[in-house]
C-alpha cells in the first residue's frame, strides 16, 4: 500500500465569445407526482334500486368511514375518511408511508365498486423548478441530459441561500441580471496604471477593462476587454426567476467580486492577499472583510510550480473553512505544470464540451479532481452563456455572451459548492470536495489524459450533502466519514487513531483510495499522519517537517489495491514535537 498527496490545479485564460442573440428551447418531461391518498366520487343513486336502501358512502360520512375500513382490509392498507371536497367527492387518506404502486392498488379497489364514478390519487404538487429566465433554454450546461450538470434536480433542496462566493477575477461590471446578488468586495490590483482606476488598491472592485494593444503585456496582438469576472459570476449566481436573461447555479448565493486581474493579468502578491482577505483573514492596510466567503473561485493561473506564497494563502483560506475552486487551464496539456495547479487543498476543474468529451483545449492529468461543462464555441451556442458588457474597452452596456474555457467550468463547481454549503453548513472543504467527486457520473464522451472523478452531478451531490452527519462513521454513497473529534497528545510517538468501519463491499480497495483529513493544530509541521489498513499495513500521508502554518486540511490518494476493502481503517496521527496541540476534526475514505 503506497501513499501520495493529491494535488489540484489551476489556470484558465478568458476565451472570446459572441453576444447571444437568441435563446434555445427546452422541453422537460415531468416525473409522476407522488400521492398520499385517494379521491373518490360516487354515482348518483336517487333513481336506482339502491336509493331506497340505507345511505351510501356518497351520502353518509359514517358509510364513508365504513367504506375506508372495507377497502383498507381489501388492499392491506389503513385508510381513513378525511373529508368531503367541494365537489362532493370523498377524500380518503392512507395512514403511514406508502408507495405509488400501493396507491394505484387502492384506486383500482375503489374503481371496481359499481357505485364509484371515478377514483384517482390525491397527488402532491410543487412549485415548478424550471426558471422563467428568457435565455435559460440556452443554458444546456445546466439541464441537458447528455452533458449538463443536472442542476435543476438540486434546486428543490438548495438554491445557495446564506452563502457567499468570492470571485477572484477582473472585477465586476454592472449588470442588472446579477446586481441583486452582489455584496461588497475589494480591488487588490496594486499597479495603478494596469488597474486603470488611478489609485491601485481600493474598496471598489469595478472592472475597468483588461484590454491591451499589440506590443503591450508581451503580446503581438490586440485584445479587447473580456469582462471575464462578470461572466464567471453570472454562471454562479445570476438572478433567477426574474423573467430575463439567464439562471445562476446557486441563484440565492451572494457574489463577492474581488479584483485581482486587470491589464496584463495579476501578480502573485495581489492574488495571495485577495485569497486571505476573501476567506476572512487579515491583510495589512485593508479593512476586514464584512462577509467572508464560503467558496472562492479562481478562474486564473499560469505556468510553473506552486509557490509558498500561494500555498500558504490557500492553506489559510481552507483552514478558515473556505472551499477553493480553481480552473485546470486551457493549454491541452498536463495540468501539473500550471499554477496554482500543483498547490494542494484546491478543487481542480477540467472542462467538458456539449457532448460530454474533454474539451479540446482543457488541461488534463492525475491532479484533476472533477470535470464540469466549459463549452466549445466552434459552434457558438455550444459555449457557456453568461453575463458580460458589450464594450470592447470601457463598459458601454450590459449583454450576454457565449464563452469557452476551464474558466467557465470552474464556476459550475463553485456554484455547486455553494449549494452544498447552503444545504449543510457543517460541511468542511474536504467533505465538499469528496462528495462532489464521489457523486460524479461517468463522462458520456471521451477523455484522454485524465478528467478526475468524472462529470459533476449537482442533483446527486446536493442530495448527499443535505443534513449534518454528526459523529461516528457515516457512509455517504462511496464515502465513509468519521467526524468525531479526537485530541492529539503533544510530543507522543504513539499518537492517536480515529476508526472508520467499512462493510458490505466486495473485493479490494481501489488503487486511488481518497483519504480526506481535517486536522486542527497550531503547528502542523509537528504532525505525522498515517492511514492504517484493516490488515495492519499503513501508508504515510504526511511526514513531520518545518512548517509553522496551522491545520492540515488535505486530500491524499493511496494505492490500497492490495488490501481488502472491508474492515476497520484507522487514521493515525502523531505529534512528534513539544509545544503545540490540536485534534482530529474529521476524516473520510472515498472508494
Coordinates of C-alpha atoms in Angstrom, one line a residue:
X1 CA 0.0 0.0 0.0
X2 CA 1.6 3.3 -1.1
X3 CA 0.6 6.9 -0.4
X4 CA 0.9 10.1 -2.3
X5 CA -0.5 13.6 -1.8
X6 CA -3.4 14.5 -4.1
X7 CA -2.6 17.8 -5.9
X8 CA -5.0 20.1 -7.7
X9 CA -4.6 22.6 -10.4
X10 CA -5.5 26.0 -11.7
X11 CA -5.1 28.2 -14.7
X12 CA -7.5 29.5 -17.3
X13 CA -7.3 32.3 -19.7
X14 CA -10.5 34.0 -20.9
X15 CA -11.9 32.9 -24.3
X16 CA -13.5 35.2 -26.8
X17 CA -17.3 34.9 -27.3
X18 CA -20.1 36.4 -29.4
X19 CA -23.0 38.2 -28.0
X20 CA -26.0 35.9 -27.5
X21 CA -29.0 36.9 -29.7
X22 CA -31.4 34.1 -29.2
X23 CA -32.4 31.5 -26.6
X24 CA -32.9 27.8 -27.2
X25 CA -35.9 25.8 -26.4
X26 CA -36.2 23.3 -23.6
X27 CA -38.8 20.6 -23.3
X28 CA -38.9 18.9 -19.9
X29 CA -40.7 15.7 -19.0
X30 CA -42.1 15.9 -15.5
X31 CA -41.9 12.9 -13.2
X32 CA -45.0 11.3 -11.9
X33 CA -46.3 13.3 -8.9
X34 CA -46.3 11.5 -5.5
X35 CA -49.6 10.8 -3.8
X36 CA -50.7 10.2 -0.2
X37 CA -54.4 9.4 -0.6
X38 CA -57.3 8.8 -2.9
X39 CA -60.2 11.0 -4.1
X40 CA -63.4 9.0 -4.8
X41 CA -66.6 10.3 -6.5
X42 CA -69.8 8.2 -6.2
X43 CA -72.5 7.8 -8.7
X44 CA -75.9 9.4 -8.2
X45 CA -78.2 6.7 -6.8
X46 CA -81.5 8.6 -6.5
X47 CA -83.1 6.7 -9.4
X48 CA -81.7 3.3 -8.7
X49 CA -83.0 0.5 -6.6
X50 CA -80.3 1.3 -4.1
X51 CA -82.0 4.6 -3.5
X52 CA -84.4 3.0 -1.0
X53 CA -81.7 1.3 0.8
X54 CA -79.6 2.7 3.6
X55 CA -77.4 5.8 2.7
X56 CA -74.3 5.0 0.7
X57 CA -70.8 6.4 1.1
X58 CA -71.8 9.0 -1.4
X59 CA -74.3 10.4 1.1
X60 CA -73.2 9.5 4.6
X61 CA -69.9 10.2 6.3
X62 CA -70.4 7.2 8.5
X63 CA -70.8 5.0 5.5
X64 CA -67.7 6.6 4.0
X65 CA -65.8 5.7 7.2
X66 CA -67.1 2.1 6.9
X67 CA -66.0 2.1 3.2
X68 CA -62.5 3.2 4.3
X69 CA -62.3 0.2 6.6
X70 CA -63.6 -2.2 4.0
X71 CA -61.2 -1.0 1.2
X72 CA -58.4 -1.0 3.7
X73 CA -58.9 -4.6 4.6
X74 CA -59.1 -5.5 0.9
X75 CA -55.8 -3.7 0.0
X76 CA -53.9 -4.3 3.2
X77 CA -53.7 -0.5 3.9
X78 CA -55.0 1.6 6.8
X79 CA -57.4 4.0 5.1
X80 CA -59.1 6.9 6.8
X81 CA -62.1 9.0 5.5
X82 CA -60.8 12.6 5.9
X83 CA -63.5 14.9 4.5
X84 CA -65.8 15.9 1.6
X85 CA -64.4 18.0 -1.2
X86 CA -66.4 20.9 -2.5
X87 CA -67.4 18.7 -5.5
X88 CA -68.9 16.2 -3.1
X89 CA -66.2 13.6 -3.7
X90 CA -64.7 11.8 -0.6
X91 CA -61.1 12.2 0.4
X92 CA -59.5 9.0 1.8
X93 CA -56.0 9.3 3.3
X94 CA -53.5 6.4 3.8
X95 CA -52.0 6.4 7.2
X96 CA -48.3 5.9 7.2
X97 CA -45.9 5.8 4.2
X98 CA -47.0 4.1 1.1
X99 CA -45.7 3.6 -2.4
X100 CA -47.1 4.7 -5.7
X101 CA -47.9 1.1 -6.5
X102 CA -49.9 0.7 -3.3
X103 CA -51.8 3.9 -4.1
X104 CA -52.6 2.5 -7.5
X105 CA -53.9 -0.7 -5.9
X106 CA -56.3 1.3 -3.7
X107 CA -57.5 3.3 -6.7
X108 CA -58.3 0.0 -8.5
X109 CA -60.2 -1.3 -5.5
X110 CA -62.5 1.7 -5.5
X111 CA -62.9 1.6 -9.3
X112 CA -64.2 -2.0 -9.1
X113 CA -67.1 -0.8 -7.0
X114 CA -70.2 -0.2 -9.2
X115 CA -71.2 2.8 -7.0
X116 CA -67.9 4.6 -7.8
X117 CA -67.9 7.1 -10.7
X118 CA -64.2 7.6 -10.5
X119 CA -61.2 7.2 -8.2
X120 CA -57.9 8.9 -8.5
X121 CA -54.7 9.6 -6.5
X122 CA -54.6 12.7 -4.3
X123 CA -51.3 13.8 -5.9
X124 CA -48.9 16.3 -4.4
X125 CA -47.7 19.3 -6.5
X126 CA -44.7 21.6 -6.1
X127 CA -43.6 24.9 -7.4
X128 CA -42.0 24.3 -10.8
X129 CA -38.2 24.4 -10.6
X130 CA -37.7 25.4 -14.3
X131 CA -36.9 29.2 -14.2
X132 CA -38.7 31.8 -16.3
X133 CA -35.5 33.4 -17.3
X134 CA -35.8 34.1 -21.1
X135 CA -32.4 32.6 -22.0
X136 CA -32.5 29.7 -19.7
X137 CA -33.2 27.4 -22.7
X138 CA -29.7 28.2 -24.0
X139 CA -28.0 27.0 -20.8
X140 CA -27.5 23.4 -21.9
X141 CA -24.7 23.2 -19.3
X142 CA -27.3 23.2 -16.5
X143 CA -30.0 20.8 -17.7
X144 CA -29.3 18.8 -20.8
X145 CA -29.4 15.1 -20.2
X146 CA -26.2 14.3 -22.2
X147 CA -23.6 16.5 -20.6
X148 CA -25.4 19.0 -18.4
X149 CA -24.6 19.2 -14.7
X150 CA -28.2 18.2 -13.6
X151 CA -28.6 21.5 -11.7
X152 CA -32.5 21.7 -11.7
X153 CA -32.7 18.5 -9.7
X154 CA -30.7 20.2 -6.9
X155 CA -32.9 23.3 -6.7
X156 CA -35.6 21.7 -4.7
X157 CA -33.1 21.1 -1.9
X158 CA -30.9 24.2 -2.1
X159 CA -30.5 27.5 -4.0
X160 CA -27.4 28.7 -2.2
X161 CA -29.2 31.0 0.2
X162 CA -26.9 32.2 3.0
X163 CA -23.6 31.6 1.2
X164 CA -21.0 33.9 -0.3
X165 CA -18.8 33.1 -3.2
X166 CA -15.8 35.3 -3.8
X167 CA -14.8 35.6 -7.5
X168 CA -11.2 36.5 -7.7
X169 CA -11.0 37.8 -11.3
X170 CA -11.2 41.0 -13.3
X171 CA -13.8 42.6 -11.0
X172 CA -17.5 43.3 -11.7
X173 CA -19.1 45.4 -14.4
X174 CA -22.7 46.5 -13.7
X175 CA -25.3 44.0 -14.9
X176 CA -29.0 44.0 -14.0
X177 CA -29.2 40.2 -14.1
X178 CA -26.6 40.0 -11.4
X179 CA -26.8 43.2 -9.3
X180 CA -29.2 41.9 -6.7
X181 CA -26.7 39.2 -5.6
X182 CA -23.6 41.4 -5.3
X183 CA -22.0 42.1 -1.9
X184 CA -19.1 44.5 -1.2
X185 CA -15.8 43.3 -2.5
X186 CA -12.3 44.8 -2.9
X187 CA -9.8 45.8 -5.6
X188 CA -6.4 44.2 -4.9
X189 CA -4.7 45.3 -8.1
X190 CA -1.8 47.4 -6.7
X191 CA -0.5 48.7 -10.0
X192 CA -2.5 51.9 -10.6
X193 CA -1.5 52.0 -14.3
X194 CA -2.7 48.5 -15.1
X195 CA -5.7 48.9 -12.8
X196 CA -6.9 51.9 -14.9
X197 CA -8.5 53.4 -11.8
X198 CA -5.6 55.8 -10.9
X199 CA -5.1 54.6 -7.4
X200 CA -4.2 51.0 -7.1
X201 CA -5.9 49.1 -4.3
X202 CA -9.2 50.4 -3.1
X203 CA -12.6 49.3 -2.0
X204 CA -14.2 49.4 -5.5
X205 CA -13.8 46.2 -7.4
X206 CA -15.3 47.6 -10.6
X207 CA -13.9 46.1 -13.8
X208 CA -12.3 48.9 -15.7
X209 CA -11.5 46.7 -18.7
X210 CA -8.5 44.4 -19.3
X211 CA -7.9 45.3 -23.0
X212 CA -4.4 45.9 -24.3
X213 CA -2.8 46.7 -27.6
X214 CA -0.2 44.8 -29.6
X215 CA 3.2 45.5 -28.1
X216 CA 1.8 45.6 -24.6
X217 CA 1.9 42.8 -22.0
X218 CA 4.4 40.9 -24.1
X219 CA 1.7 40.3 -26.8
X220 CA 1.9 40.8 -30.6
X221 CA -1.9 41.2 -31.0
X222 CA -4.7 43.5 -29.8
X223 CA -7.0 42.1 -27.1
X224 CA -10.4 43.5 -26.2
X225 CA -11.8 43.6 -22.6
X226 CA -13.1 40.2 -21.6
X227 CA -15.4 41.2 -18.7
X228 CA -14.3 37.7 -17.5
X229 CA -15.1 38.1 -13.8
X230 CA -18.7 39.1 -14.6
X231 CA -19.2 36.1 -16.9
X232 CA -17.9 33.8 -14.2
X233 CA -20.1 35.5 -11.6
X234 CA -23.2 35.1 -13.7
X235 CA -22.7 31.4 -14.0
X236 CA -22.6 31.1 -10.3
X237 CA -25.3 33.4 -9.1
X238 CA -27.2 35.3 -11.8
X239 CA -30.6 36.4 -10.6
X240 CA -33.2 33.7 -11.4
X241 CA -36.9 33.6 -12.0
X242 CA -36.7 37.3 -12.8
X243 CA -38.2 37.0 -16.3
X244 CA -34.9 37.9 -18.1
X245 CA -31.5 36.7 -19.1
X246 CA -30.0 33.5 -17.5
X247 CA -30.3 31.4 -14.4
X248 CA -27.4 31.1 -11.9
X249 CA -26.5 27.7 -10.4
X250 CA -26.6 29.0 -6.8
X251 CA -29.0 31.8 -7.6
X252 CA -29.7 32.8 -4.0
X253 CA -26.0 32.9 -3.1
X254 CA -24.1 36.2 -3.0
X255 CA -21.2 37.1 -5.2
X256 CA -18.2 39.0 -3.7
X257 CA -16.2 40.5 -6.6
X258 CA -12.5 40.6 -5.7
X259 CA -10.5 42.3 -8.4
X260 CA -7.1 40.7 -8.9
X261 CA -6.7 40.8 -12.7
X262 CA -6.5 43.9 -14.9
X263 CA -4.4 44.9 -17.9
X264 CA -1.6 42.4 -18.3
X265 CA -3.1 40.0 -15.7
X266 CA -2.3 40.0 -12.0
X267 CA 0.5 39.3 -9.6
X268 CA 1.1 36.5 -7.1
X269 CA 1.3 39.0 -4.2
X270 CA -2.1 40.6 -5.1
X271 CA -3.8 37.3 -5.6
X272 CA -2.4 35.8 -2.4
X273 CA -3.6 38.8 -0.4
X274 CA -7.0 38.5 -2.0
X275 CA -7.3 34.8 -1.1
X276 CA -6.5 35.7 2.5
X277 CA -9.0 38.6 2.6
X278 CA -11.8 36.8 0.8
X279 CA -11.7 34.0 3.3
X280 CA -11.8 36.3 6.4
X281 CA -8.1 36.6 7.0
X282 CA -6.2 39.8 7.9
X283 CA -4.4 41.8 5.2
X284 CA -2.3 44.8 6.3
X285 CA -3.8 48.1 5.2
X286 CA -7.0 46.6 4.0
X287 CA -10.3 46.8 6.0
X288 CA -11.6 43.5 7.3
X289 CA -14.0 41.6 5.0
X290 CA -17.5 42.1 6.4
X291 CA -18.8 39.0 4.6
X292 CA -16.1 36.3 4.4
X293 CA -16.7 33.8 1.6
X294 CA -17.7 30.2 2.0
X295 CA -16.3 29.5 -1.5
X296 CA -13.5 31.1 -3.6
X297 CA -13.5 30.8 -7.4
X298 CA -10.2 31.3 -9.2
X299 CA -10.5 31.0 -13.0
X300 CA -6.9 32.2 -13.4
X301 CA -3.4 30.9 -13.4
X302 CA -0.1 30.4 -15.3
X303 CA 2.7 28.0 -15.8
X304 CA 5.1 27.0 -13.1
X305 CA 5.1 25.4 -9.7
X306 CA 3.2 26.3 -6.6
X307 CA 5.0 28.9 -4.6
X308 CA 5.0 29.1 -0.9
X309 CA 3.1 32.4 -1.1
X310 CA 0.2 30.8 -3.0
X311 CA 0.2 27.6 -0.9
X312 CA 0.2 29.5 2.4
X313 CA -2.6 31.7 1.3
X314 CA -4.7 28.7 0.2
X315 CA -4.0 26.7 3.3
X316 CA -5.1 29.7 5.4
X317 CA -8.3 30.0 3.5
X318 CA -9.1 26.3 3.7
X319 CA -8.2 26.4 7.4
X320 CA -10.8 29.1 7.9
X321 CA -13.4 26.8 6.2
X322 CA -13.4 28.3 2.7
X323 CA -13.5 25.9 -0.3
X324 CA -11.1 27.0 -3.0
X325 CA -12.1 26.1 -6.6
X326 CA -9.6 26.6 -9.5
X327 CA -9.6 26.1 -13.2
X328 CA -7.3 23.5 -14.8
X329 CA -6.1 25.6 -17.7
X330 CA -6.7 25.8 -21.4
X331 CA -3.4 24.5 -22.9
X332 CA -4.4 20.9 -23.7
X333 CA -1.5 19.9 -21.5
X334 CA -0.9 18.1 -18.2
X335 CA -2.3 20.4 -15.6
X336 CA 0.6 19.6 -13.2
X337 CA 2.7 22.3 -15.0
X338 CA 0.4 25.1 -14.1
X339 CA -0.1 27.3 -11.0
X340 CA -2.0 27.0 -8.8
X341 CA -2.0 23.6 -10.5
X342 CA 0.4 22.0 -8.1
X343 CA -0.9 23.6 -5.0
X344 CA -2.8 21.4 -2.6
X345 CA -6.1 22.0 -0.9
X346 CA -7.9 23.2 -4.0
X347 CA -10.6 21.6 -6.2
X348 CA -9.3 21.4 -9.7
X349 CA -11.8 21.6 -12.6
X350 CA -11.3 20.4 -16.1
X351 CA -13.7 21.3 -18.9
X352 CA -16.2 19.2 -21.0
X353 CA -18.0 20.1 -24.2
X354 CA -21.7 19.7 -25.0
X355 CA -21.2 16.1 -26.0
X356 CA -19.5 15.2 -22.7
X357 CA -16.0 14.9 -24.1
X358 CA -13.0 16.5 -22.5
X359 CA -13.0 19.9 -24.3
X360 CA -10.2 20.1 -26.9
X361 CA -8.4 22.9 -25.1
X362 CA -8.8 21.6 -21.5
X363 CA -5.8 20.6 -19.4
X364 CA -5.9 17.1 -18.0
X365 CA -3.9 14.7 -15.7
X366 CA -3.9 12.9 -12.5
X367 CA -4.3 16.1 -10.4
X368 CA -7.7 16.9 -12.0
X369 CA -10.4 16.5 -9.3
X370 CA -13.6 16.9 -11.3
X371 CA -14.9 17.9 -14.8
X372 CA -17.7 20.4 -15.5
X373 CA -19.2 22.0 -18.6
X374 CA -16.9 24.6 -20.1
X375 CA -18.2 24.5 -23.7
X376 CA -16.7 24.9 -27.1
X377 CA -17.6 27.9 -29.2
X378 CA -16.7 26.5 -32.6
X379 CA -20.5 26.2 -32.6
X380 CA -21.4 29.5 -30.8
X381 CA -24.3 28.1 -28.9
X382 CA -22.2 25.2 -27.6
X383 CA -20.4 27.7 -25.4
X384 CA -21.4 28.8 -21.9
X385 CA -23.8 31.7 -21.9
X386 CA -23.4 34.3 -19.1
X387 CA -23.4 38.0 -18.2
X388 CA -20.9 40.4 -19.8
X389 CA -20.6 44.0 -21.1
X390 CA -20.8 45.0 -24.8
X391 CA -17.8 47.4 -24.7
X392 CA -14.6 46.4 -26.4
X393 CA -12.5 48.5 -23.9
X394 CA -14.6 50.5 -21.4
X395 CA -18.1 49.4 -20.3
X396 CA -20.8 50.5 -22.7
X397 CA -23.8 48.4 -21.6
X398 CA -24.8 45.0 -20.4
X399 CA -25.3 42.0 -22.6
X400 CA -24.7 38.2 -22.7
X401 CA -22.1 36.1 -24.4
X402 CA -21.0 32.6 -25.0
X403 CA -17.5 31.8 -23.8
X404 CA -15.5 28.6 -23.5
X405 CA -12.8 27.6 -21.1
X406 CA -11.9 25.9 -17.9
X407 CA -12.6 29.4 -16.6
X408 CA -16.2 28.6 -17.4
X409 CA -16.1 25.1 -15.9
X410 CA -14.7 26.2 -12.5
X411 CA -17.7 28.4 -11.6
X412 CA -20.0 25.5 -12.2
X413 CA -18.2 23.7 -9.3
X414 CA -18.1 26.9 -7.2
X415 CA -21.8 27.2 -7.6
X416 CA -22.3 23.6 -6.7
X417 CA -20.1 24.0 -3.6
X418 CA -22.4 26.9 -2.5
X419 CA -25.5 24.8 -3.0
X420 CA -23.9 22.1 -0.8
X421 CA -22.8 24.6 1.9
X422 CA -26.2 26.1 2.0
X423 CA -27.8 22.7 2.4
X424 CA -25.4 21.6 5.1
X425 CA -23.4 24.4 6.8
X426 CA -21.3 21.9 8.7
X427 CA -19.5 20.6 5.6
X428 CA -15.8 21.2 5.6
X429 CA -13.9 22.0 2.3
X430 CA -12.5 18.4 2.3
X431 CA -16.0 16.9 2.7
X432 CA -17.3 19.2 -0.1
X433 CA -14.6 18.0 -2.4
X434 CA -15.1 14.4 -1.6
X435 CA -18.9 14.5 -2.1
X436 CA -18.5 16.2 -5.4
X437 CA -16.1 13.5 -6.6
X438 CA -18.0 10.6 -5.1
X439 CA -21.2 11.6 -6.7
X440 CA -19.8 12.4 -10.2
X441 CA -21.1 10.4 -13.2
X442 CA -19.0 8.9 -15.9
X443 CA -18.3 11.3 -18.7
X444 CA -20.7 10.5 -21.6
X445 CA -18.0 11.2 -24.1
X446 CA -14.2 10.5 -24.1
X447 CA -11.3 11.8 -22.0
X448 CA -7.7 11.2 -22.8
X449 CA -5.1 12.0 -20.1
X450 CA -7.3 12.1 -17.0
X451 CA -10.5 14.0 -16.1
X452 CA -10.7 13.3 -12.4
X453 CA -13.8 11.6 -10.9
X454 CA -15.9 12.4 -13.9
X455 CA -18.7 14.9 -14.8
X456 CA -20.2 16.6 -11.8
X457 CA -23.8 15.8 -10.9
X458 CA -25.4 18.6 -8.9
X459 CA -28.6 16.8 -8.1
X460 CA -26.9 13.7 -6.7
X461 CA -24.2 15.7 -4.8
X462 CA -26.6 18.1 -3.1
X463 CA -28.9 15.2 -2.1
X464 CA -25.9 13.5 -0.5
X465 CA -24.8 16.7 1.2
X466 CA -28.1 17.6 3.0
X467 CA -28.2 17.3 6.8
X468 CA -25.5 17.2 9.4
X469 CA -23.8 13.8 9.8
X470 CA -22.9 14.1 13.4
X471 CA -20.2 11.9 14.9
X472 CA -19.2 8.3 14.2
X473 CA -19.0 6.5 10.9
X474 CA -21.3 7.9 8.3
X475 CA -21.3 6.3 4.9
X476 CA -22.5 8.7 2.1
X477 CA -22.6 6.6 -1.1
X478 CA -19.0 5.5 -1.5
X479 CA -17.7 7.9 1.1
X480 CA -17.3 6.9 4.8
X481 CA -16.7 9.7 7.3
X482 CA -15.8 9.9 11.0
X483 CA -16.5 13.4 12.3
X484 CA -15.9 12.6 16.0
X485 CA -13.2 14.9 17.4
X486 CA -10.1 13.1 18.8
X487 CA -7.5 15.1 20.8
X488 CA -3.8 14.6 19.7
X489 CA -1.4 14.3 22.6
X490 CA 1.6 16.7 22.5
X491 CA 5.0 15.1 21.8
X492 CA 3.9 11.5 21.6
X493 CA 5.4 8.8 19.5
X494 CA 2.3 6.5 19.7
X495 CA -0.2 9.2 18.8
X496 CA -4.0 8.6 18.5
X497 CA -6.2 6.8 16.0
X498 CA -9.7 7.5 14.6
X499 CA -11.5 4.5 13.1
X500 CA -13.9 4.0 10.2
X501 CA -15.6 0.7 9.8
X502 CA -16.2 -0.3 6.1
X503 CA -18.6 -3.2 5.4
X504 CA -20.7 -4.5 2.5
X505 CA -18.0 -4.0 -0.1
X506 CA -16.6 -6.8 -2.3
X507 CA -13.0 -7.3 -3.3
X508 CA -10.1 -5.0 -2.7
X509 CA -9.9 -1.3 -2.1
X510 CA -9.1 0.9 -5.1
X511 CA -5.7 2.0 -6.4
X512 CA -6.9 5.6 -5.9
X513 CA -8.4 5.5 -2.4
X514 CA -9.1 9.0 -1.4
X515 CA -8.3 10.0 2.2
X516 CA -9.6 13.4 3.2
X517 CA -8.3 14.8 6.5
X518 CA -9.3 17.8 8.5
X519 CA -6.9 18.3 11.5
X520 CA -6.9 21.4 13.6
X521 CA -3.4 22.0 15.0
X522 CA -1.4 25.2 15.8
X523 CA 1.9 24.0 14.2
X524 CA 1.2 21.3 11.6
X525 CA 4.9 20.7 11.0
X526 CA 4.8 18.6 14.2
X527 CA 2.5 16.1 12.7
X528 CA 3.0 12.6 11.2
X529 CA -0.2 11.3 9.6
X530 CA -0.7 7.7 8.6
X531 CA -3.5 5.6 7.1
X532 CA -3.7 2.1 8.7
X533 CA -5.4 -0.6 6.7
X534 CA -7.5 -3.4 8.3
X535 CA -4.6 -5.8 8.0
X536 CA -2.2 -3.5 9.9
X537 CA -0.2 -2.2 6.9
X538 CA 0.0 1.5 6.7
X539 CA 0.8 4.4 4.3
X540 CA 2.4 7.6 5.5
X541 CA 0.3 10.5 4.3
X542 CA 2.4 13.3 5.8
X543 CA 5.8 13.4 7.4
X544 CA 6.9 15.9 10.1
X545 CA 8.6 19.0 8.6
X546 CA 9.5 22.6 9.3
X547 CA 6.0 24.1 8.7
X548 CA 4.7 26.7 11.1
X549 CA 1.3 27.1 9.4
X550 CA -1.9 26.0 11.2
X551 CA -4.0 22.9 10.4
X552 CA -3.9 20.1 7.9
X553 CA -6.9 20.1 5.6
X554 CA -6.0 18.0 2.6
X555 CA -6.9 15.0 0.4
X556 CA -4.4 12.2 -0.2
X557 CA -4.5 9.4 -2.8
X558 CA -3.4 6.0 -1.6
X559 CA -2.9 2.8 -3.7
X560 CA -4.7 0.4 -1.5
X561 CA -5.4 -2.2 -4.2
X562 CA -3.6 -5.0 -2.3
X563 CA -5.9 -4.6 0.7
X564 CA -9.5 -6.0 1.1
X565 CA -11.9 -3.1 1.4
X566 CA -14.0 -4.4 4.3
X567 CA -12.7 -3.9 7.8
X568 CA -11.7 -1.1 10.2
X569 CA -9.5 1.5 8.7
X570 CA -7.7 4.0 11.0
X571 CA -6.2 7.4 10.7
X572 CA -3.1 7.6 13.0
X573 CA -1.8 11.0 13.9
X574 CA 1.4 11.6 15.9
X575 CA 2.6 14.9 17.3
X576 CA 6.3 14.3 17.5
X577 CA 7.5 17.7 18.9
X578 CA 6.5 19.6 22.0
X579 CA 4.8 22.9 22.3
X580 CA 1.6 22.8 20.2
X581 CA -1.6 20.9 20.4
X582 CA -4.7 20.1 18.3
X583 CA -7.2 17.4 17.4
X584 CA -8.6 15.4 14.5
X585 CA -11.7 17.2 13.4
X586 CA -12.9 14.7 10.8
X587 CA -11.7 12.4 8.1
X588 CA -13.1 10.3 5.3
X589 CA -12.4 7.5 2.9
X590 CA -13.8 7.5 -0.6
X591 CA -13.8 4.2 -2.5

